[in-house]
Structures are given as C-alpha cells and as structure tokens.
XYZ file of C-alpha atoms in Angstrom:
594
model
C -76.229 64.550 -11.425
C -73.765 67.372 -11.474
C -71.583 66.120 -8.620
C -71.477 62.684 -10.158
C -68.383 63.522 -12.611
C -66.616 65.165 -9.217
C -67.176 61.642 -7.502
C -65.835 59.993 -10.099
C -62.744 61.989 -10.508
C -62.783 61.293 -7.044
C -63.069 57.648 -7.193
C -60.206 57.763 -9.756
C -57.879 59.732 -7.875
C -58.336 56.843 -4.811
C -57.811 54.565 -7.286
C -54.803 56.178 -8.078
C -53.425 57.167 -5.516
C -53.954 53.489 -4.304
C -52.191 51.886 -6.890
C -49.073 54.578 -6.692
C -48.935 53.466 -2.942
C -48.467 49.727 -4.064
C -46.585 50.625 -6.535
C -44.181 51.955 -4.206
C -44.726 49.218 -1.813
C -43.700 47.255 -5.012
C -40.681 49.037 -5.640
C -39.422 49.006 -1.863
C -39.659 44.930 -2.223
C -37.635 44.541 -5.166
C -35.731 46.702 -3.701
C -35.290 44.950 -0.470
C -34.889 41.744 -2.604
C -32.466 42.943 -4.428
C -30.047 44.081 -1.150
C -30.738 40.527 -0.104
C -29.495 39.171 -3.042
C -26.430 40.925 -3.734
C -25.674 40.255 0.262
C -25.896 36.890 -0.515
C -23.559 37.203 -3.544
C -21.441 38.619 -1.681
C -21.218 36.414 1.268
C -20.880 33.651 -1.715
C -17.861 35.366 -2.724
C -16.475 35.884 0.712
C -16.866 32.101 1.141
C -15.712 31.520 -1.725
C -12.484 33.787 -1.460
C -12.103 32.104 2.239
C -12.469 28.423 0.935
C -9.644 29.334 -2.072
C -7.845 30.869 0.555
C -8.001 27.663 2.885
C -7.414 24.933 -0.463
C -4.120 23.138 -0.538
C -1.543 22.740 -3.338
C -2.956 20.970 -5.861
C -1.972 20.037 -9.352
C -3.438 21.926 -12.211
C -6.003 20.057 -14.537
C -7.448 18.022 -11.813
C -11.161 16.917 -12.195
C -13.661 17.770 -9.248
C -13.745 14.198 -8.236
C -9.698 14.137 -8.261
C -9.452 17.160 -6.262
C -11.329 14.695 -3.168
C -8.686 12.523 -3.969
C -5.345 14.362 -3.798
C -3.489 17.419 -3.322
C 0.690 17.724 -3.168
C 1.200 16.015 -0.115
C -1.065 12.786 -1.781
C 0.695 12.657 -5.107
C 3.648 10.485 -5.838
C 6.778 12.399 -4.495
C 8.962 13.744 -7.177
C 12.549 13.499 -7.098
C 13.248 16.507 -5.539
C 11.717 15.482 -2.546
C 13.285 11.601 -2.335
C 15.865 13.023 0.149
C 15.850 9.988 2.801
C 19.227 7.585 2.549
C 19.808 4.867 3.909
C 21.868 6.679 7.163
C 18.838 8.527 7.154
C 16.254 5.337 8.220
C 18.894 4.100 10.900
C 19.032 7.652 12.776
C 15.344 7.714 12.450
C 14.885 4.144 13.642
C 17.484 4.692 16.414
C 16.127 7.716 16.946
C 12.687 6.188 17.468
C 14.006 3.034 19.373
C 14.756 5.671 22.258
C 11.529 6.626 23.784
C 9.829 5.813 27.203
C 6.946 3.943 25.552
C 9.431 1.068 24.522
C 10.835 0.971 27.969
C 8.079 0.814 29.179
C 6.580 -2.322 27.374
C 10.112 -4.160 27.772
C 9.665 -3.504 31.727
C 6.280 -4.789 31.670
C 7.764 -8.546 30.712
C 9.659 -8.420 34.243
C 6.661 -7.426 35.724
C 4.570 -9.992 34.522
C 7.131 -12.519 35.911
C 9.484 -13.019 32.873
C 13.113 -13.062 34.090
C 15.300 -10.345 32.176
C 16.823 -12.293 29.725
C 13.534 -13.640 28.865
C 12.232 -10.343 28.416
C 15.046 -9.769 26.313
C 14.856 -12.875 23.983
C 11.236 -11.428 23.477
C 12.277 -8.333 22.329
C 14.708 -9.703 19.724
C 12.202 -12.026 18.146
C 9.566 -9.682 18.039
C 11.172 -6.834 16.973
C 12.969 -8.497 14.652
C 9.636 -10.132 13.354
C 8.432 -6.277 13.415
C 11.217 -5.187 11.442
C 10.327 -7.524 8.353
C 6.633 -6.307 8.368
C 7.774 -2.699 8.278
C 10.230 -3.711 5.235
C 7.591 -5.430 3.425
C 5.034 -2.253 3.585
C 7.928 -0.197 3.097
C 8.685 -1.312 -0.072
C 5.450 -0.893 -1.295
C 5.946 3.513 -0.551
C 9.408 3.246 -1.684
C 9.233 1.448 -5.217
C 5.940 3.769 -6.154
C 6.684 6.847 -3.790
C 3.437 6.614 -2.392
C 1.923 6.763 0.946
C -0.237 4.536 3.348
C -3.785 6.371 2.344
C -2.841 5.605 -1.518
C -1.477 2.509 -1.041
C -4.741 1.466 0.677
C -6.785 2.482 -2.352
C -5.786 -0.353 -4.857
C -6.887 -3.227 -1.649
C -9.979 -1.080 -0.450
C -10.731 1.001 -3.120
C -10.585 4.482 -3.890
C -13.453 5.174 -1.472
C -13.695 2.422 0.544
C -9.961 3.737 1.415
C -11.382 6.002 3.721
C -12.114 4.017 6.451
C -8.824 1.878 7.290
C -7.576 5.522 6.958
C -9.870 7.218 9.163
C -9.330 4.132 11.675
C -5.378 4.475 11.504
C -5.920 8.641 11.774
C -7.972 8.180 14.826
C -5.742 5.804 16.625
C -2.961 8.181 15.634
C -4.267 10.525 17.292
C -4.766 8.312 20.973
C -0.974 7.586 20.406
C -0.040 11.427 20.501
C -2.056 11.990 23.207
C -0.460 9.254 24.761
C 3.103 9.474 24.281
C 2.189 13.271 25.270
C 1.493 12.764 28.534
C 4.506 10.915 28.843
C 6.428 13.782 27.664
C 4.654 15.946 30.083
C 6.087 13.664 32.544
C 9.370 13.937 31.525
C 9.011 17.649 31.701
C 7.412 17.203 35.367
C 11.181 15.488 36.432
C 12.800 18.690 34.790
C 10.696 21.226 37.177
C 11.014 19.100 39.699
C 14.778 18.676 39.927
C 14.877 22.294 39.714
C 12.311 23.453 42.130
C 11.426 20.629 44.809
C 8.523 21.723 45.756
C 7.018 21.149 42.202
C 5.287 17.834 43.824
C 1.788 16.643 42.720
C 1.534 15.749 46.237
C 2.261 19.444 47.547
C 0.598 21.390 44.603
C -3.595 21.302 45.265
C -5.317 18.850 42.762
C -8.194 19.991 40.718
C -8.639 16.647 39.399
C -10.174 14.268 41.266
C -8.849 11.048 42.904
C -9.554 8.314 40.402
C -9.024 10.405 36.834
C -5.188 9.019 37.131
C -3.953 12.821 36.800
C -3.179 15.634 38.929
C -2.973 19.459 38.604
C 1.264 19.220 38.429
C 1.180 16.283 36.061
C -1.496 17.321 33.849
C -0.113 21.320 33.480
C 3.603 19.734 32.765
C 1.123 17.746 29.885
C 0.593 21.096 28.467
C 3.889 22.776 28.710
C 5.476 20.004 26.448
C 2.554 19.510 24.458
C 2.563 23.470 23.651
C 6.650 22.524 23.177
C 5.671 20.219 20.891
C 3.227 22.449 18.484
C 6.616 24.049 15.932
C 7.885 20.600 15.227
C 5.226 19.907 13.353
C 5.302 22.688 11.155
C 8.126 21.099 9.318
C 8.488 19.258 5.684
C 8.323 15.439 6.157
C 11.499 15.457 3.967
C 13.321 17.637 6.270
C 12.280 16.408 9.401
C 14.542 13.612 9.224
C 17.288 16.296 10.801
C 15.373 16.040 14.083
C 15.773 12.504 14.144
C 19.715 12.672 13.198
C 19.717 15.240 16.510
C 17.678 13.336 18.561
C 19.786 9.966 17.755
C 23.175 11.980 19.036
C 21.862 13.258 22.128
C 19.646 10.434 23.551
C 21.497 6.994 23.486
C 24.181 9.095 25.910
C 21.628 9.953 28.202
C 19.803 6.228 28.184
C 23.171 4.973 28.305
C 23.900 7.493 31.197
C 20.754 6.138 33.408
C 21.867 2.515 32.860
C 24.898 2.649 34.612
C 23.155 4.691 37.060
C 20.496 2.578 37.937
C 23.410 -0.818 38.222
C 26.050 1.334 40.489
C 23.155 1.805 42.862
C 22.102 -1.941 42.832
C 25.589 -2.821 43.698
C 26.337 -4.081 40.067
C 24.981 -6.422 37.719
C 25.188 -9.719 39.502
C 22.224 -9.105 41.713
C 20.008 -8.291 38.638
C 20.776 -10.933 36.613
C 20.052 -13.511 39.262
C 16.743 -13.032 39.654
C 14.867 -15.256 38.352
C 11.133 -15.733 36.754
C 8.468 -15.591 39.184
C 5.821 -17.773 37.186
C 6.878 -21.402 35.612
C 5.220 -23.894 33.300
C 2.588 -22.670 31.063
C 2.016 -19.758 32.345
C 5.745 -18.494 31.569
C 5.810 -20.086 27.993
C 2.303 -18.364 27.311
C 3.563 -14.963 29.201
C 6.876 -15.371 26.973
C 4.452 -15.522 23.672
C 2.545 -12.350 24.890
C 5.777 -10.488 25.605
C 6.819 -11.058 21.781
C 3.153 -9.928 21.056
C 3.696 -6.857 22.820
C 6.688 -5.950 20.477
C 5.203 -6.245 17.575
C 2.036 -4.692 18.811
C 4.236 -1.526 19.427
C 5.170 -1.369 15.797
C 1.442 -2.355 14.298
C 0.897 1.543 13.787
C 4.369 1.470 11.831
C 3.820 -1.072 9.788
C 0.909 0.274 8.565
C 1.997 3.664 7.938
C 5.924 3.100 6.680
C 5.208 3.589 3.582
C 4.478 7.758 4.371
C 8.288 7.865 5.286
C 9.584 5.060 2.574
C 7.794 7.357 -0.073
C 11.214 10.014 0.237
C 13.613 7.214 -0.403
C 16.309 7.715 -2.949
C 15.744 4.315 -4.421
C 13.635 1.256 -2.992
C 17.049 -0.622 -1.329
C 17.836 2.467 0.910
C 14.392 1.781 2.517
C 15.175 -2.049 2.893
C 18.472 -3.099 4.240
C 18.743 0.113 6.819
C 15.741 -0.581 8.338
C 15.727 -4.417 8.925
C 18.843 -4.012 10.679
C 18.259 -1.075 12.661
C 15.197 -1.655 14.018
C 15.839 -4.699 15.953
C 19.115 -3.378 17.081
C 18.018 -0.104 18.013
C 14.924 -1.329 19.718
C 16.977 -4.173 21.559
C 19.725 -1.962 22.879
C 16.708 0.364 24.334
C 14.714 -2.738 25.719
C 18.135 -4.013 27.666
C 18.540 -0.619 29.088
C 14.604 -0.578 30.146
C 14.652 -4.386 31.527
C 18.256 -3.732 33.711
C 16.525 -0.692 34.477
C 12.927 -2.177 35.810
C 15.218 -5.070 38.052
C 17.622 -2.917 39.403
C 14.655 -1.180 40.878
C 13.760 -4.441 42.623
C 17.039 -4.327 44.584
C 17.601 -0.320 44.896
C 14.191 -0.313 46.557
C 12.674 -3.796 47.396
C 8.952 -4.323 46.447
C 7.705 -4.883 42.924
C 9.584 -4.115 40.173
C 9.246 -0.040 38.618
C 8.439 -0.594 35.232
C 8.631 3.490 33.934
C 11.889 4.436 34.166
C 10.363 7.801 34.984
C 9.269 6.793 38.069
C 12.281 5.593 39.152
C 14.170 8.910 38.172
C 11.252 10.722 40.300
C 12.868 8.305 43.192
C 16.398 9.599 42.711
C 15.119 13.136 43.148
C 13.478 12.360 46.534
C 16.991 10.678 47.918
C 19.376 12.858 45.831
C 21.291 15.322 46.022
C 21.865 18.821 43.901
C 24.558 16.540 41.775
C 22.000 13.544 41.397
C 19.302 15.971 40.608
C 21.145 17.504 37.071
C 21.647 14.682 36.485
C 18.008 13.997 36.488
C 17.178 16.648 34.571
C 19.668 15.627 31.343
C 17.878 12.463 31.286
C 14.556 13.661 31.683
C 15.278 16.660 28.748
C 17.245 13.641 26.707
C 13.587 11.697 27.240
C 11.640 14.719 26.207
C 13.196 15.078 23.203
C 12.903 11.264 22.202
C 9.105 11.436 23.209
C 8.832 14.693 20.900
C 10.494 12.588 17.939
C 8.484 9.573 18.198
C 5.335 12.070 18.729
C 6.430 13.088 15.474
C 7.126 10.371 13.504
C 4.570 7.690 14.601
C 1.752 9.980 15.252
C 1.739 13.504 13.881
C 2.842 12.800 10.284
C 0.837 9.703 10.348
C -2.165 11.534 11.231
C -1.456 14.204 9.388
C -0.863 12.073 6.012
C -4.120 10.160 7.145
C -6.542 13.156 7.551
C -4.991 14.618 3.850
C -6.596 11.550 2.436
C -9.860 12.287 4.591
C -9.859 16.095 3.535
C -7.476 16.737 0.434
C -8.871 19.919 -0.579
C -8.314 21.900 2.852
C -6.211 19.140 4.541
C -2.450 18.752 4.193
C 0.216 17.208 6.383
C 1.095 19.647 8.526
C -2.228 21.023 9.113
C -3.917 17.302 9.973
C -0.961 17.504 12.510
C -2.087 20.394 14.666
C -5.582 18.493 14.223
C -3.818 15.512 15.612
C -2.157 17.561 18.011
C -5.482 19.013 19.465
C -7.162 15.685 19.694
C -4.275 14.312 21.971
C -5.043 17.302 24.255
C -8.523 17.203 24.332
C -8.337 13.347 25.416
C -7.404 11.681 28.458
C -4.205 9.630 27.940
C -3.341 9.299 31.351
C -6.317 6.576 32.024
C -4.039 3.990 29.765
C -1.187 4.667 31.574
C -2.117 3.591 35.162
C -0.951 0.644 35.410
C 1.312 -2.118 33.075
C -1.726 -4.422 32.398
C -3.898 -1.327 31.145
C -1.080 -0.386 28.846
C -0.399 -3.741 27.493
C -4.103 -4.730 26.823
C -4.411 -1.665 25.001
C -1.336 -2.112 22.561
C -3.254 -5.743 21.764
C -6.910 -4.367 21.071
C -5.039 -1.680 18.982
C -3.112 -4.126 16.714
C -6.129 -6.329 15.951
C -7.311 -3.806 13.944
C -4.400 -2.639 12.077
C -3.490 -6.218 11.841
C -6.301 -6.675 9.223
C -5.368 -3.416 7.392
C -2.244 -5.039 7.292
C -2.947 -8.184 5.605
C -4.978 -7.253 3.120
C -2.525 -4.324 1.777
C 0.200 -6.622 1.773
C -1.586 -9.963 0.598
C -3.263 -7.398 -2.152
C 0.707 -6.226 -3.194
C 2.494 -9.151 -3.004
C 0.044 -12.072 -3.489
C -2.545 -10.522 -5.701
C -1.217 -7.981 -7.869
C 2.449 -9.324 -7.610
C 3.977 -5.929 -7.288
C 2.064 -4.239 -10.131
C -0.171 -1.115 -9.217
C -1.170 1.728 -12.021
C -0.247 4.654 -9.951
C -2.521 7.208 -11.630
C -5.537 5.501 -11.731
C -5.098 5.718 -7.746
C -5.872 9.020 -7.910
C -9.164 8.640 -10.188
C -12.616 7.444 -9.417
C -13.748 7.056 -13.105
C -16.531 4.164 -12.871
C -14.566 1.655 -15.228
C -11.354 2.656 -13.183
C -9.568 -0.533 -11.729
C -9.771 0.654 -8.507
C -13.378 1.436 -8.537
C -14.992 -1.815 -7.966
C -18.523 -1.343 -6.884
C -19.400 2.305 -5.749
C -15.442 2.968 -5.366
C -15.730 0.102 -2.576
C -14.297 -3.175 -2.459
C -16.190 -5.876 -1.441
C -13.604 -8.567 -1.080
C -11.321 -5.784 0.893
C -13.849 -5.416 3.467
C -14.526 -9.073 4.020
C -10.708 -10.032 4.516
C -10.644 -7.144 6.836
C -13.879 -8.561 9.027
C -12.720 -12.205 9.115
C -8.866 -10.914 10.279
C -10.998 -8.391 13.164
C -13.385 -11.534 14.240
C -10.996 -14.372 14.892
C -9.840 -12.170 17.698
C -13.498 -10.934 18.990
C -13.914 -13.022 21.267
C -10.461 -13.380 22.838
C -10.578 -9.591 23.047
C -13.894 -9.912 25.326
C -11.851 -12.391 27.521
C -8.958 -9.906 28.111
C -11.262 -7.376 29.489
C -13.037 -9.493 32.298
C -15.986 -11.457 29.922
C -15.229 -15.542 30.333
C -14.620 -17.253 27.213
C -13.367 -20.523 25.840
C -9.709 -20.933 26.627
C -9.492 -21.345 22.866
C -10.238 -17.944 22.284
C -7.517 -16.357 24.932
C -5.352 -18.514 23.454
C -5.685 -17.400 19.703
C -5.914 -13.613 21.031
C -2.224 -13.729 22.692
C -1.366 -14.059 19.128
C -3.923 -11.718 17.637
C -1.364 -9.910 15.203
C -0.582 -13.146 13.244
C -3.833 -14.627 13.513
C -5.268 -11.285 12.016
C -2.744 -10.794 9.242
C -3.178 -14.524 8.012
C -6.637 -14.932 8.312
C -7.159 -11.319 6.406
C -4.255 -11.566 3.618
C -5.871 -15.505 2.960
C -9.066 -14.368 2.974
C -8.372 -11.883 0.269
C -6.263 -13.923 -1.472
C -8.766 -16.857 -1.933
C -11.768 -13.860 -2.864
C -9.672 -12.919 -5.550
C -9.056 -15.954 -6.720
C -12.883 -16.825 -7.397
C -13.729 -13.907 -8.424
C -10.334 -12.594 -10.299
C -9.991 -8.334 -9.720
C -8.310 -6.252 -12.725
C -4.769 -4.662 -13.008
C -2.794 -7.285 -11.761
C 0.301 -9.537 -13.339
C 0.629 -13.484 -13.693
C 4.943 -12.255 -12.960
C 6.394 -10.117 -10.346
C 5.865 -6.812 -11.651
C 7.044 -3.577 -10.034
C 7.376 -1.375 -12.542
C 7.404 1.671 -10.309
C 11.043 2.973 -11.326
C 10.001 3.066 -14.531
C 7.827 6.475 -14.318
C 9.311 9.689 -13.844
C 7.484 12.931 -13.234
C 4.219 11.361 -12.976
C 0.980 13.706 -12.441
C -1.697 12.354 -11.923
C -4.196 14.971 -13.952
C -5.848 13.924 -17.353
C -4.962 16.176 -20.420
C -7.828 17.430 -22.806
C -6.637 15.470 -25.437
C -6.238 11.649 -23.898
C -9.436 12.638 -22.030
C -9.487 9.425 -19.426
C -6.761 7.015 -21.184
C -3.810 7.540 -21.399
C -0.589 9.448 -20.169
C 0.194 12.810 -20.016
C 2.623 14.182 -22.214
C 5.328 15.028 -19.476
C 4.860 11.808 -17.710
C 7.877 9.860 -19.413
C 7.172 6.174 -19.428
C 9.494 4.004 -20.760
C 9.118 0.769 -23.787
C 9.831 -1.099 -20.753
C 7.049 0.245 -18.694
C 4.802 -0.070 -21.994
C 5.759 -3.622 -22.485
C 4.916 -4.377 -18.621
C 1.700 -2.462 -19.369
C 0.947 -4.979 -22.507
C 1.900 -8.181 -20.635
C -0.686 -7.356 -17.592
C-alpha cells in the first residue's frame, strides 16, 4: 500500500513523458508540413514569375478566355505598323518568284513530256489563276488588318479555328524543312566551287544508301539552316527590306545562269525545237496537271496572304501590285527554269535536269576556276532567294499560325524558331528525290488547303458579303456570333470534308491504289474541285440554316474603325465599344442595317 502512490506517480510520469514525446513528434510534422508547403509556394511563385516572364504582349483588360485568343501579334495592326506599299508587294512577289522550288516545278513540265512553250503557257495560266486567289484572300487581311488565324475564326469559329490553323502551321513547317534542304544545297555548290574535294561522293556517308541524303549534303543542310536562324528574329513589318535586297541581287544572277546555260547549248534554236514527247490525251491531261502544279505552289499563299496584306497602307496597295506581279515575276522565273531544264538535254544528252542545281554541280565538274565563281554567285544569289521564300511562305506563316495555337507564350517570331526546329528535325530530302515525288506532294498538299480556302472565301464574299465584327473575333462569349455551338462551326467543318473527299479517292490513285478513271481525272484538278465543292457547300448550309452577323449588301466596313482593341471596358461589360475605339455614324449605320 505505501508504494502504490510511488507507482502511480510513476505511471503518470510515463504517461507524460509519452505524450511530451508525441507531442514533439507532433510538432516536428507540422513542422515538416509546413517546409513543404512554403516550398511549394514558392515553386508556385517561381512558376509563376517564369510563366509572366515567358507571356507575350498583350493588351490590358483582356478576359482569361481572350488572353487564349490573342496577344499583339493577333490583334488588328494599328497604323503604325501598316508600312507595306504597293512597291513593297512587287519586290516581295519578285522577290519570292526567284527561288529553286519554282524552277523546279516549271522543269518538271519538260520532264513529263510537255514541250517548253507548253510548260510555259502553263505557268501563265496558272499563276495568273494563282494570283487572283491570293488577291481575293488578300483583301480580306488588308480591308480589316487581320491575319489568316483570325480570319479563319468568323468561317470555323473561334475554336474550331484551331484546326485549319494547326493544319496550315504543320504543313508550314514541311515547307521550311523543305525549301531548307534546298538551301543547304545551294550552300553545298558554294563549298564546292571553292574546295573540290567537298564531294558527297569523296566525303564518307553516315547515312545510308536509300535515306536520299549524304553526310556533305545533309551538314551543308545545317550550315544554311543555322544561316537562316537571325532572319527570323525580325518584325514582319520590317522584313519587307530583305525582300527589296533579295529582289536586286537575284534576277541578275538567274538572269546570269540563263545565258549561261543557252551559250553552252549553242543558242536557242536547238532548245526551242524540241518538241513534246507524249501526244493526244496524255499531253492535254499532262498540260492540265502542269497548270495544277502552279497553283498548287501558291495553295500555302493563298491561304496565308492575308498575314502580309494585314500591313497594307490601304486595301488597293494589296490588290493591283500583286495581281500583276505575281504572274510576271513567277513567269519570267519559270522561262529561265524551262530554257534551263532543255538546254540540259543538249549540253549533256540524256533526260532532261530538272534542278537547276544539279546542273550548276555539272559546270563545276567540267569548269574551270572562272566557271567555278561563277558558280558560286549563283549558288549565294539562290541561297539568298531560298532564305526569303523560307521566310515569307513558311516562317512567318508558321509563326503567325502557332500565335493563334499558343497566344499567351507564342508570338511570331518565337513560333518561327519552332518552325525552324521542326524543318530540321524532319527529313525533307525524301520529297525531293525525284520530279514525280515532288509534284505528287504539292497536289496532296493543296487538297487540303483547297478546302480551307473555299470556305474562308465563300464565308467573306458569298455569306457575309464583306461584313465581319472584328472584335467579337477575339471573344468567345457564348451568344458571340462567332461562337456557334461550343465555339465550333458545324457547317464550316462539313464544307471543309465534302471539298477534302471529292479528291480521296483520286489521291489513293496517285500513290499506286487503282481507282475509277473518274477519280484521277477529278484529282488532276483537285484545287478547283476542292474550292467549289467547299465554298458551295457552305454557301448552300448557310442558306438553310441562315448564321448571324452578316449583310443582305456588300459591306466592308473595315476602314471605318480606327484604333480598335479588342478588350471589354468595365462599364459596356460585353456590348459595346470601347471608348478609344472611334467608330464612325457610318460604321454605326452599317452596324444598324446588318
């Protein structure tokens, strides 16, 4: 009995001694818990810092939905930035006219068995045919100062958008790869008329036999795509310099290769006597595919003109200049390429050389240290025109493209490099092995961007009759009139299937599947059949089922609106204009009439 007060002091003190251990134990967890969580508030604030750090330009006031819809390189251009004139769309389209690509697709004709002046005729029809496509989209970026990916939004809708976008980024990005590589080649002829024994065939190969590369070809690849990288760090407004250089310095040294190539065939007269090698149908439906082929070459320009037509002064400096220069330009080029290709017949014998590289790569071998500078000024004249097509047809098209895809952390010049990288990581040299490759890509490519095509357009000009609410582009309220259903639009997305499927199955014929004559036949003129059959489609949709926002009258009230931003103030909440967006009674007026 008298130790039982010791055992229970005892007991207590266990007790105790127990519970100050947990408490501890207790302490060291909310402890512990409490480093985790201030880590992890700070690594929210690191990533938070990094992802402010990393956001574009954007307008202040936006909305979080708005800010996935634009940023400054998305929003109408103000008129600080409308720095393109006229002069300025024929350097850039003569500029553009001079690249290897269009030589090569004018060659192709003779080697498909098209005499030269039927290559030629080709070439003026369906550039020319080109040139009033690219006007037509044009005017769409010049009267509203908006590009392709915005443009897309009233025909698509604001999310549906996404995916002709996405399509024309991707392609984009083949092209630069593409036109790359033929760069890289151009820069092969420079180290090669320098040093001789830069030769694929001397150099060991790391790449095997049948990957249509070799260690030479592929490392002069990545010299002028490296070349290539601080071009596209500039403004798209200021760019337009490079093309003024590049439309100077190039024309001399096409012009330069010309006569060239016709003193060493003896002169004209045993070019232009050759005749076709095919007759009958086969020539008529060969003549048909070469006019095809032209346009095909501009399908990722028509799309996307209205990313450069955007920076026009006013709408008619984006019209006349370019219908004009584009055939000429491109026609002048396609002479040059098609002499070019035959004189090869008679300089060498064979087959006709349908990349003028390749023949220039056979002047080195037989010429002299003269012969070989002059090699080189061609083949630098040819870089450069590769680097400014690069530029304009693929890396600001991309670059505009992925913006729309990312607009927070994406702008122009950054979706560029993307571009940029995308081209190097793929393998562009397996379309350029042979003519037939080359040419059955640029028709698979065009059926898509055909459909894109006609349903923009048929939306513009049939539908809405030149009317669009430029700030609701950039909005994805619900009762929006670019919303639709779930920001997609359902009669869009039809149009676009029915323009891609009338050319399914000639597609399938072209690479090796049989099909119904029918089909092949339809598919040699797969960029008409898909812009009619889409732009109807979509015009007939919205004819049963009537879409809002449009005008009974032509209706362009784009130079009406100055400083437009495309932000809602506190006080108009979702309607209305902001208070430094001036819109005129005419503008008004337009508004009431729609």
């Amino acid at each position: 009995m008298e130790n039982s007060p010791r055992r229970t002091l005892t007991k207590h003190g266990t007790l105790l001694r127990r519970f100050g251990l947990r408490l501890e134990i207790l302490k060291l967890e909310v402890l512990a818990r409490h480093v985790a969580m201030e880590k992890q508030s700070n690594t929210k604030v690191r990533l938070r810092k990094l992802a402010d750090k990393l956001a574009t330009d954007a307008e202040p006031g936006l909305t979080t939905t708005q800010l996935l819809l634009t940023n400054h390189d998305l929003k109408p251009v103000e008129a600080e930035r409308r720095q393109w004139g006229p002069w300025n769309f024929v350097a850039f389209w003569i500029a553009d006219s001079f690249n290897i690509n269009t030589w090569m697709i004018s060659s192709s004709m003779i080697v498909a068995g098209l005499s030269w002046w039927q290559s030629w005729l080709c070439v003026w029809i369906g550039y020319t045919i080109a040139a009033c496509f690219v006007c037509l989209s044009g005017r769409i970026g010049a009267m509203y100062h908006i590009g392709f990916p915005v443009v897309s939004r009233a025909s698509f809708g604001i999310w549906g958008s996404l995916w002709p976008v996405f399509n024309r980024a991707a392609m984009a990005c083949v092209w630069y790869g593409v036109q790359a590589y033929i760069g890289g080649h151009c820069v092969y002829l420079m180290i090669r008329s320098i040093w001789k024994s830069w030769d694929r065939d001397m150099i060991p190969n790391t790449f095997s036999d049948g990957s249509g590369t070799t260690s030479a070809d592929y490392a002069s690849f990545f010299i002028f795509w490296l070349c290539s990288l601080p071009a596209i760090w500039f403004p798209v407004h200021k760019v337009r310099h490079l093309f003024t250089i590049k439309s100077y310095f190039v024309p001399p040294a096409g012009l330069a290769l010309f006569i060239w190539a016709v003193v060493r065939a003896g002169g004209v007269g045993p070019i232009v006597k050759q005749p076709a090698s095919i007759q009958g149908s086969d020539l008529a439906w060969e003549f048909i595919k070469g006019v095809m082929s032209s346009i095909a070459n501009f399908a990722t320009l028509i799309v996307n003109d209205p990313d450069f037509s955007r920076f026009a002064r006013k709408p008619n400096d984006a019209l006349w200049s370019q219908l004009f220069a584009i055939p000429c330009g491109f026609a002048v080029t396609s002479f040059i390429g098609i002499i070019v290709s035959s004189s090869s017949t008679v300089i060498y014998g064979g087959d006709a050389i349908w990349d003028p590289l390749d023949l220039l790569e056979n002047f080195i071998n037989d010429g002299n240290s003269g012969e070989r500078f002059g090699v080189f000024v061609i083949a630098l004249a040819f870089a450069l025109a590769q680097l400014g097509t690069n530029i304009a047809a693929n890396s600001v098209s991309a670059g505009t493209d992925m913006t729309a895809l990312m607009p927070r952390f994406l702008n122009i010049r950054r979706g560029g490099y993307i571009c940029a990288a995308v081209g190097l990581a793929m393998c562009p040299y397996n379309l350029l092995t042979d003519s037939n490759k080359f040419t059955t890509y640029l028709s698979a490519y065009s059926v898509f961007l055909s459909s894109i095509a006609g349903v923009m357009m048929g939306d513009y000009y049939f539908v809405r009759k030149g009317y669009l609410e430029v700030k609701e582009l950039y909005d994805a309220r619900k009762e929006g009139p670019y919303y639709f259903n779930f920001g997609i639009h359902w009669r869009g997305y039809v149009a676009y299937i029915a323009g891609i499927l009338i050319n399914v199955v000639g597609f399938a014929g072209e690479i090796g599947v049989e099909v119904p004559i029918g089909a092949t036949y339809i598919y040699n003129l797969n960029f008409f059949c898909g812009f009619i059959v889409a732009s109807g489609v979509y015009w007939l949709l919205c004819k049963i089922w009537p879409i809002p926002a449009t005008s009974d009258k032509w209706c362009e009230v784009g130079g009406e609106i100055d400083d437009l931003h495309v932000a809602y103030n506190a006080e108009n909440g979702s309607e209305g204009y902001m208070e430094s967006e001036t819109v005129s009674p005419e503008k008004k007026a337009a508004d009431e009439r729609v």
